[in-house]
Structures are given as C-alpha cells and as structure tokens.
C-alpha cells in the first residue's frame, strides 16, 4: 500500500503528463496551420506518447488501490513561435518533467516505498531519452536557423518519425 502523500504526488503527475499531451498537441496544430506537416506529425506522435505516460500512472494508481483524481489541465500558450522557439520550449518542458520524475523518485525513497520506486525507474530512463531527443532536434534546428529553406529540411526529417 502506498501513502496518501505518494498517491497525491502521482495524481499530480498524471496532470503534468496530460499537460504535456496538450502542449504538444497545440504545437502540432501550430505547425499544421503553417503546412509544416512533418513537424506536426512528430509532435502528434509525441503527444500520443504523453498520453501513454499519463495512462501508466493511471494504471499504477489502480493497481495499488488508490483513486485516480483528475484535475483541470492548463491551457497551452496561445502564442508559439518558429521551430527554434518551439523546440527550445520542448527542451525546457522535458527538463521540467524530468525534475518532477526525480522528485517523485526522491519521495519514494524517503517513504521507503519500494514498489513506487521500482515503477518510477521506467520514467527515469524515459526522461533521459526524451531530453536527449528534444535537445538533438533543437541543436539541428539551430544549425539551419538562418539557412534559407532550413525549416523545410527539418520538417522533412521530423516527418520521418515512425
Ligand atoms: Fe512524459 O515525458 Fe515528455 O513530458
């Protein structure tokens, strides 16, 4: 059995993952609107992953007999910029989510909650990949920032995500 404090923190993380889903969906819509369909595809796939993350927490809370408490999802920013600005935001957001996950892992240790600690290992590893992927794209975008047609090259590459 996990503590109420731990359950509350995990519920909060469901909201954070759903916000990630919403944020990436908004970014996808932003690029769809400008016909950068490859970038939009990458972001929609990323949004799907975020929903998957939220559902992992949802299922875990069910498995440990704690109630899932859904709360309001904040609206994503109304204004999103070009590729450079948006992917800088993606990197920042993934670093923030990494901090959340690390805080949850710290709480599991403090509470000697081995089950939750073990459950969180997947997320600790996932965040390493999420941050690395976001940074890699951001670095590539910076390289073509001032190159004519640079964002179209990036768009084609992002559209290859399976
Ligand atoms: Fe759920 O990892 Fe991104 O936010």
mmCIF file of N, CA and C in Angstrom, residues 25-129:
data_model
loop_
_atom_site.group_PDB
_atom_site.id
_atom_site.type_symbol
_atom_site.label_atom_id
_atom_site.label_comp_id
_atom_site.label_asym_id
_atom_site.label_seq_id
_atom_site.Cartn_x
_atom_site.Cartn_y
_atom_site.Cartn_z
ATOM 1 N N UNK A 25 0.159 18.811 -28.541
ATOM 2 C CA UNK A 25 -0.957 18.867 -29.481
ATOM 3 C C UNK A 25 -1.132 20.303 -29.997
ATOM 4 N N UNK A 26 -0.998 21.270 -29.100
ATOM 5 C CA UNK A 26 -1.107 22.683 -29.504
ATOM 6 C C UNK A 26 0.031 23.040 -30.456
ATOM 7 N N UNK A 27 1.228 22.522 -30.169
ATOM 8 C CA UNK A 27 2.364 22.797 -31.047
ATOM 9 C C UNK A 27 2.128 22.153 -32.414
ATOM 10 N N UNK A 28 1.543 20.950 -32.418
ATOM 11 C CA UNK A 28 1.236 20.257 -33.683
ATOM 12 C C UNK A 28 0.246 21.092 -34.497
ATOM 13 N N UNK A 29 -0.773 21.604 -33.824
ATOM 14 C CA UNK A 29 -1.781 22.415 -34.520
ATOM 15 C C UNK A 29 -1.126 23.670 -35.109
ATOM 16 N N UNK A 30 -0.213 24.238 -34.346
ATOM 17 C CA UNK A 30 0.505 25.454 -34.760
ATOM 18 C C UNK A 30 1.281 25.204 -36.061
ATOM 19 N N UNK A 31 1.938 24.048 -36.149
ATOM 20 C CA UNK A 31 2.718 23.757 -37.361
ATOM 21 C C UNK A 31 1.831 23.273 -38.507
ATOM 22 N N UNK A 32 0.759 22.552 -38.181
ATOM 23 C CA UNK A 32 -0.209 22.144 -39.233
ATOM 24 C C UNK A 32 -0.703 23.392 -39.950
ATOM 25 N N UNK A 33 -0.977 24.394 -39.151
ATOM 26 C CA UNK A 33 -1.523 25.647 -39.662
ATOM 27 C C UNK A 33 -0.583 26.313 -40.664
ATOM 28 N N UNK A 34 0.713 26.007 -40.529
ATOM 29 C CA UNK A 34 1.687 26.631 -41.447
ATOM 30 C C UNK A 34 2.166 25.639 -42.505
ATOM 31 N N UNK A 35 1.465 24.506 -42.576
ATOM 32 C CA UNK A 35 1.803 23.446 -43.541
ATOM 33 C C UNK A 35 3.159 22.791 -43.295
ATOM 34 N N UNK A 36 3.636 22.855 -42.079
ATOM 35 C CA UNK A 36 4.820 22.079 -41.704
ATOM 36 C C UNK A 36 4.307 20.731 -41.179
ATOM 37 N N UNK A 37 3.862 19.902 -42.117
ATOM 38 C CA UNK A 37 3.151 18.677 -41.716
ATOM 39 C C UNK A 37 4.084 17.642 -41.070
ATOM 40 N N UNK A 38 5.367 17.662 -41.437
ATOM 41 C CA UNK A 38 6.316 16.714 -40.831
ATOM 42 C C UNK A 38 6.510 17.040 -39.362
ATOM 43 N N UNK A 39 6.667 18.313 -39.057
ATOM 44 C CA UNK A 39 6.848 18.747 -37.664
ATOM 45 C C UNK A 39 5.589 18.426 -36.858
ATOM 46 N N UNK A 40 4.432 18.690 -37.488
ATOM 47 C CA UNK A 40 3.168 18.397 -36.812
ATOM 48 C C UNK A 40 3.049 16.906 -36.526
ATOM 49 N N UNK A 41 3.491 16.084 -37.481
ATOM 50 C CA UNK A 41 3.418 14.625 -37.276
ATOM 51 C C UNK A 41 4.281 14.220 -36.074
ATOM 52 N N UNK A 42 5.510 14.755 -36.030
ATOM 53 C CA UNK A 42 6.419 14.428 -34.915
ATOM 54 C C UNK A 42 5.755 14.804 -33.593
ATOM 55 N N UNK A 43 5.170 15.990 -33.546
ATOM 56 C CA UNK A 43 4.574 16.473 -32.290
ATOM 57 C C UNK A 43 3.320 15.686 -31.913
ATOM 58 N N UNK A 44 2.547 15.247 -32.912
ATOM 59 C CA UNK A 44 1.361 14.440 -32.599
ATOM 60 C C UNK A 44 1.781 13.084 -32.039
ATOM 61 N N UNK A 45 2.848 12.524 -32.607
ATOM 62 C CA UNK A 45 3.341 11.244 -32.063
ATOM 63 C C UNK A 45 3.847 11.438 -30.642
ATOM 64 N N UNK A 46 4.492 12.586 -30.421
ATOM 65 C CA UNK A 46 4.989 12.888 -29.067
ATOM 66 C C UNK A 46 3.817 13.050 -28.096
ATOM 67 N N UNK A 47 2.760 13.722 -28.572
ATOM 68 C CA UNK A 47 1.566 13.887 -27.732
ATOM 69 C C UNK A 47 0.995 12.511 -27.366
ATOM 70 N N UNK A 48 0.944 11.610 -28.347
ATOM 71 C CA UNK A 48 0.448 10.250 -28.056
ATOM 72 C C UNK A 48 1.270 9.581 -26.962
ATOM 73 N N UNK A 49 2.604 9.779 -27.048
ATOM 74 C CA UNK A 49 3.473 9.185 -26.016
ATOM 75 C C UNK A 49 3.117 9.726 -24.640
ATOM 76 N N UNK A 50 2.816 11.035 -24.594
ATOM 77 C CA UNK A 50 2.490 11.665 -23.308
ATOM 78 C C UNK A 50 1.202 11.091 -22.722
ATOM 79 N N UNK A 51 0.233 10.848 -23.597
ATOM 80 C CA UNK A 51 -0.998 10.218 -23.124
ATOM 81 C C UNK A 51 -0.674 8.831 -22.558
ATOM 82 N N UNK A 52 0.227 8.137 -23.230
ATOM 83 C CA UNK A 52 0.663 6.825 -22.736
ATOM 84 C C UNK A 52 1.294 6.931 -21.352
ATOM 85 N N UNK A 53 2.100 7.986 -21.152
ATOM 86 C CA UNK A 53 2.728 8.188 -19.832
ATOM 87 C C UNK A 53 1.650 8.410 -18.764
ATOM 88 N N UNK A 54 0.675 9.271 -19.101
ATOM 89 C CA UNK A 54 -0.398 9.556 -18.139
ATOM 90 C C UNK A 54 -1.119 8.257 -17.771
ATOM 91 N N UNK A 55 -1.358 7.422 -18.781
ATOM 92 C CA UNK A 55 -2.099 6.186 -18.532
ATOM 93 C C UNK A 55 -1.302 5.170 -17.717
ATOM 94 N N UNK A 56 0.022 5.236 -17.803
ATOM 95 C CA UNK A 56 0.839 4.351 -16.954
ATOM 96 C C UNK A 56 0.629 4.723 -15.476
ATOM 97 N N UNK A 57 0.612 6.025 -15.178
ATOM 98 C CA UNK A 57 0.367 6.462 -13.795
ATOM 99 C C UNK A 57 -1.057 6.092 -13.371
ATOM 100 N N UNK A 58 -1.998 6.263 -14.291
ATOM 101 C CA UNK A 58 -3.402 5.932 -14.042
ATOM 102 C C UNK A 58 -3.513 4.455 -13.641
ATOM 103 N N UNK A 59 -2.871 3.603 -14.446
ATOM 104 C CA UNK A 59 -2.959 2.162 -14.187
ATOM 105 C C UNK A 59 -2.266 1.802 -12.868
ATOM 106 N N UNK A 60 -1.128 2.443 -12.610
ATOM 107 C CA UNK A 60 -0.395 2.127 -11.375
ATOM 108 C C UNK A 60 -1.240 2.465 -10.150
ATOM 109 N N UNK A 61 -1.887 3.628 -10.185
ATOM 110 C CA UNK A 61 -2.738 4.003 -9.045
ATOM 111 C C UNK A 61 -3.869 2.992 -8.864
ATOM 112 N N UNK A 62 -4.433 2.535 -9.982
ATOM 113 C CA UNK A 62 -5.464 1.484 -9.879
ATOM 114 C C UNK A 62 -4.884 0.231 -9.241
ATOM 115 N N UNK A 63 -3.694 -0.138 -9.689
ATOM 116 C CA UNK A 63 -3.073 -1.384 -9.207
ATOM 117 C C UNK A 63 -2.789 -1.342 -7.707
ATOM 118 N N UNK A 64 -2.492 -0.150 -7.172
ATOM 119 C CA UNK A 64 -2.183 -0.065 -5.737
ATOM 120 C C UNK A 64 -3.395 0.429 -4.938
ATOM 121 N N UNK A 65 -4.567 0.326 -5.572
ATOM 122 C CA UNK A 65 -5.827 0.635 -4.871
ATOM 123 C C UNK A 65 -5.953 2.079 -4.412
ATOM 124 N N UNK A 66 -5.448 2.973 -5.235
ATOM 125 C CA UNK A 66 -5.618 4.395 -4.920
ATOM 126 C C UNK A 66 -6.467 5.020 -6.014
ATOM 127 N N UNK A 67 -7.281 5.986 -5.608
ATOM 128 C CA UNK A 67 -8.191 6.572 -6.581
ATOM 129 C C UNK A 67 -7.459 7.564 -7.492
ATOM 130 N N UNK A 68 -7.747 7.451 -8.774
ATOM 131 C CA UNK A 68 -7.226 8.444 -9.722
ATOM 132 C C UNK A 68 -8.071 9.708 -9.574
ATOM 133 N N UNK A 69 -7.402 10.832 -9.388
ATOM 134 C CA UNK A 69 -8.105 12.116 -9.253
ATOM 135 C C UNK A 69 -7.665 13.005 -10.402
ATOM 136 N N UNK A 70 -8.595 13.247 -11.304
ATOM 137 C CA UNK A 70 -8.235 14.085 -12.454
ATOM 138 C C UNK A 70 -8.550 15.536 -12.145
ATOM 139 N N UNK A 71 -7.639 16.416 -12.542
ATOM 140 C CA UNK A 71 -7.880 17.837 -12.295
ATOM 141 C C UNK A 71 -7.754 18.618 -13.602
ATOM 142 N N UNK A 72 -8.049 19.874 -13.509
ATOM 143 C CA UNK A 72 -8.080 20.739 -14.694
ATOM 144 C C UNK A 72 -6.709 20.786 -15.387
ATOM 145 N N UNK A 73 -6.735 20.695 -16.691
ATOM 146 C CA UNK A 73 -5.483 20.803 -17.461
ATOM 147 C C UNK A 73 -5.334 22.261 -17.905
ATOM 148 N N UNK A 74 -4.182 22.857 -17.601
ATOM 149 C CA UNK A 74 -3.947 24.247 -18.015
ATOM 150 C C UNK A 74 -3.976 24.352 -19.535
ATOM 151 N N UNK A 75 -4.348 25.512 -20.017
ATOM 152 C CA UNK A 75 -4.308 25.746 -21.467
ATOM 153 C C UNK A 75 -2.856 25.923 -21.902
ATOM 154 N N UNK A 76 -2.511 25.397 -23.071
ATOM 155 C CA UNK A 76 -1.151 25.643 -23.589
ATOM 156 C C UNK A 76 -1.006 27.106 -23.983
ATOM 157 N N UNK A 77 0.233 27.592 -24.164
ATOM 158 C CA UNK A 77 0.407 29.003 -24.544
ATOM 159 C C UNK A 77 -0.323 29.310 -25.844
ATOM 160 N N UNK A 78 -0.889 30.498 -25.921
ATOM 161 C CA UNK A 78 -1.629 30.866 -27.131
ATOM 162 C C UNK A 78 -0.697 31.165 -28.283
ATOM 163 N N UNK A 79 0.447 31.739 -27.935
ATOM 164 C CA UNK A 79 1.383 32.117 -28.997
ATOM 165 C C UNK A 79 2.578 31.171 -28.986
ATOM 166 N N UNK A 80 2.863 30.601 -30.146
ATOM 167 C CA UNK A 80 4.033 29.733 -30.268
ATOM 168 C C UNK A 80 4.851 30.295 -31.427
ATOM 169 N N UNK A 81 6.142 30.175 -31.334
ATOM 170 C CA UNK A 81 6.978 30.831 -32.341
ATOM 171 C C UNK A 81 7.381 29.917 -33.481
ATOM 172 N N UNK A 82 8.590 30.169 -33.987
ATOM 173 C CA UNK A 82 9.091 29.344 -35.096
ATOM 174 C C UNK A 82 9.695 28.044 -34.535
ATOM 175 N N UNK A 83 10.291 27.246 -35.415
ATOM 176 C CA UNK A 83 10.854 25.956 -34.985
ATOM 177 C C UNK A 83 11.844 26.114 -33.828
ATOM 178 N N UNK A 84 12.702 27.105 -33.924
ATOM 179 C CA UNK A 84 13.729 27.294 -32.894
ATOM 180 C C UNK A 84 13.070 27.567 -31.536
ATOM 181 N N UNK A 85 12.118 28.484 -31.551
ATOM 182 C CA UNK A 85 11.461 28.862 -30.284
ATOM 183 C C UNK A 85 10.649 27.711 -29.703
ATOM 184 N N UNK A 86 9.933 27.008 -30.576
ATOM 185 C CA UNK A 86 9.083 25.917 -30.086
ATOM 186 C C UNK A 86 9.943 24.778 -29.513
ATOM 187 N N UNK A 87 11.000 24.405 -30.230
ATOM 188 C CA UNK A 87 11.788 23.271 -29.721
ATOM 189 C C UNK A 87 12.650 23.649 -28.519
ATOM 190 N N UNK A 88 12.935 24.919 -28.372
ATOM 191 C CA UNK A 88 13.595 25.361 -27.135
ATOM 192 C C UNK A 88 12.621 25.123 -25.967
ATOM 193 N N UNK A 89 11.365 25.398 -26.239
ATOM 194 C CA UNK A 89 10.324 25.191 -25.226
ATOM 195 C C UNK A 89 10.149 23.697 -24.912
ATOM 196 N N UNK A 90 10.258 22.877 -25.960
ATOM 197 C CA UNK A 90 10.142 21.420 -25.750
ATOM 198 C C UNK A 90 11.264 20.946 -24.808
ATOM 199 N N UNK A 91 12.486 21.417 -25.067
ATOM 200 C CA UNK A 91 13.617 21.018 -24.213
ATOM 201 C C UNK A 91 13.350 21.461 -22.771
ATOM 202 N N UNK A 92 12.950 22.708 -22.602
ATOM 203 C CA UNK A 92 12.682 23.242 -21.249
ATOM 204 C C UNK A 92 11.602 22.423 -20.562
ATOM 205 N N UNK A 93 10.562 22.091 -21.320
ATOM 206 C CA UNK A 93 9.459 21.339 -20.732
ATOM 207 C C UNK A 93 9.915 19.947 -20.302
ATOM 208 N N UNK A 94 10.710 19.295 -21.144
ATOM 209 C CA UNK A 94 11.155 17.944 -20.773
ATOM 210 C C UNK A 94 12.104 17.979 -19.562
ATOM 211 N N UNK A 95 12.874 19.060 -19.439
ATOM 212 C CA UNK A 95 13.736 19.189 -18.251
ATOM 213 C C UNK A 95 12.878 19.353 -16.994
ATOM 214 N N UNK A 96 11.776 20.080 -17.137
ATOM 215 C CA UNK A 96 10.857 20.269 -16.014
ATOM 216 C C UNK A 96 10.208 18.928 -15.621
ATOM 217 N N UNK A 97 9.792 18.175 -16.628
ATOM 218 C CA UNK A 97 9.171 16.870 -16.346
ATOM 219 C C UNK A 97 10.201 15.930 -15.704
ATOM 220 N N UNK A 98 11.435 16.025 -16.143
ATOM 221 C CA UNK A 98 12.499 15.209 -15.534
ATOM 222 C C UNK A 98 12.634 15.550 -14.053
ATOM 223 N N UNK A 99 12.547 16.839 -13.747
ATOM 224 C CA UNK A 99 12.633 17.243 -12.332
ATOM 225 C C UNK A 99 11.450 16.635 -11.557
ATOM 226 N N UNK A 100 10.262 16.695 -12.141
ATOM 227 C CA UNK A 100 9.082 16.096 -11.483
ATOM 228 C C UNK A 100 9.333 14.616 -11.166
ATOM 229 N N UNK A 101 9.834 13.914 -12.171
ATOM 230 C CA UNK A 101 10.039 12.463 -12.002
ATOM 231 C C UNK A 101 11.092 12.214 -10.921
ATOM 232 N N UNK A 102 12.162 13.009 -10.951
ATOM 233 C CA UNK A 102 13.206 12.836 -9.935
ATOM 234 C C UNK A 102 12.657 13.132 -8.535
ATOM 235 N N UNK A 103 11.800 14.141 -8.439
ATOM 236 C CA UNK A 103 11.185 14.459 -7.138
ATOM 237 C C UNK A 103 10.308 13.295 -6.658
ATOM 238 N N UNK A 104 9.584 12.687 -7.595
ATOM 239 C CA UNK A 104 8.751 11.536 -7.223
ATOM 240 C C UNK A 104 9.640 10.382 -6.746
ATOM 241 N N UNK A 105 10.742 10.163 -7.457
ATOM 242 C CA UNK A 105 11.660 9.084 -7.072
ATOM 243 C C UNK A 105 12.255 9.372 -5.688
ATOM 244 N N UNK A 106 12.573 10.640 -5.415
ATOM 245 C CA UNK A 106 13.099 11.026 -4.092
ATOM 246 C C UNK A 106 12.053 10.760 -3.006
ATOM 247 N N UNK A 107 10.806 11.071 -3.326
ATOM 248 C CA UNK A 107 9.734 10.852 -2.352
ATOM 249 C C UNK A 107 9.571 9.351 -2.060
ATOM 250 N N UNK A 108 9.661 8.546 -3.118
ATOM 251 C CA UNK A 108 9.546 7.091 -2.927
ATOM 252 C C UNK A 108 10.655 6.587 -2.012
ATOM 253 N N UNK A 109 11.862 7.117 -2.182
ATOM 254 C CA UNK A 109 12.988 6.716 -1.320
ATOM 255 C C UNK A 109 12.701 7.152 0.117
ATOM 256 N N UNK A 110 12.279 8.425 0.271
ATOM 257 C CA UNK A 110 12.023 8.956 1.625
ATOM 258 C C UNK A 110 10.954 8.139 2.337
ATOM 259 N N UNK A 111 9.992 7.635 1.567
ATOM 260 C CA UNK A 111 8.895 6.877 2.172
ATOM 261 C C UNK A 111 9.167 5.375 2.232
ATOM 262 N N UNK A 112 10.347 4.990 1.804
ATOM 263 C CA UNK A 112 10.714 3.561 1.712
ATOM 264 C C UNK A 112 9.645 2.796 0.920
ATOM 265 N N UNK A 113 9.152 3.435 -0.134
ATOM 266 C CA UNK A 113 8.109 2.859 -0.968
ATOM 267 C C UNK A 113 8.790 2.182 -2.165
ATOM 268 N N UNK A 114 9.158 0.930 -1.957
ATOM 269 C CA UNK A 114 9.944 0.231 -2.993
ATOM 270 C C UNK A 114 9.138 -0.013 -4.267
ATOM 271 N N UNK A 115 7.849 -0.287 -4.125
ATOM 272 C CA UNK A 115 7.017 -0.568 -5.304
ATOM 273 C C UNK A 115 6.968 0.656 -6.227
ATOM 274 N N UNK A 116 6.718 1.823 -5.620
ATOM 275 C CA UNK A 116 6.636 3.035 -6.447
ATOM 276 C C UNK A 116 8.011 3.396 -7.005
ATOM 277 N N UNK A 117 9.033 3.218 -6.196
ATOM 278 C CA UNK A 117 10.399 3.482 -6.662
ATOM 279 C C UNK A 117 10.708 2.629 -7.889
ATOM 280 N N UNK A 118 10.318 1.376 -7.822
ATOM 281 C CA UNK A 118 10.569 0.463 -8.935
ATOM 282 C C UNK A 118 9.753 0.875 -10.165
ATOM 283 N N UNK A 119 8.499 1.237 -9.926
ATOM 284 C CA UNK A 119 7.630 1.689 -11.015
ATOM 285 C C UNK A 119 8.229 2.912 -11.719
ATOM 286 N N UNK A 120 8.853 3.798 -10.929
ATOM 287 C CA UNK A 120 9.356 5.061 -11.493
ATOM 288 C C UNK A 120 10.632 4.904 -12.312
ATOM 289 N N UNK A 121 11.298 3.767 -12.162
ATOM 290 C CA UNK A 121 12.562 3.584 -12.900
ATOM 291 C C UNK A 121 12.336 3.736 -14.407
ATOM 292 N N UNK A 122 11.219 3.188 -14.886
ATOM 293 C CA UNK A 122 10.913 3.307 -16.325
ATOM 294 C C UNK A 122 10.876 4.788 -16.731
ATOM 295 N N UNK A 123 10.281 5.613 -15.900
ATOM 296 C CA UNK A 123 10.158 7.043 -16.214
ATOM 297 C C UNK A 123 11.509 7.763 -16.128
ATOM 298 N N UNK A 124 12.324 7.353 -15.171
ATOM 299 C CA UNK A 124 13.662 7.960 -15.050
ATOM 300 C C UNK A 124 14.422 7.725 -16.365
ATOM 301 N N UNK A 125 14.361 6.490 -16.859
ATOM 302 C CA UNK A 125 15.054 6.172 -18.120
ATOM 303 C C UNK A 125 14.393 6.864 -19.314
ATOM 304 N N UNK A 126 13.088 6.879 -19.314
ATOM 305 C CA UNK A 126 12.351 7.515 -20.411
ATOM 306 C C UNK A 126 12.721 8.995 -20.522
ATOM 307 N N UNK A 127 12.873 9.664 -19.372
ATOM 308 C CA UNK A 127 13.194 11.095 -19.410
ATOM 309 C C UNK A 127 14.581 11.349 -19.989
ATOM 310 N N UNK A 128 15.510 10.404 -19.777
ATOM 311 C CA UNK A 128 16.838 10.568 -20.387
ATOM 312 C C UNK A 128 16.659 10.623 -21.902
ATOM 313 N N UNK A 129 15.831 9.708 -22.427
ATOM 314 C CA UNK A 129 15.587 9.672 -23.881
ATOM 315 C C UNK A 129 14.824 10.905 -24.356
#
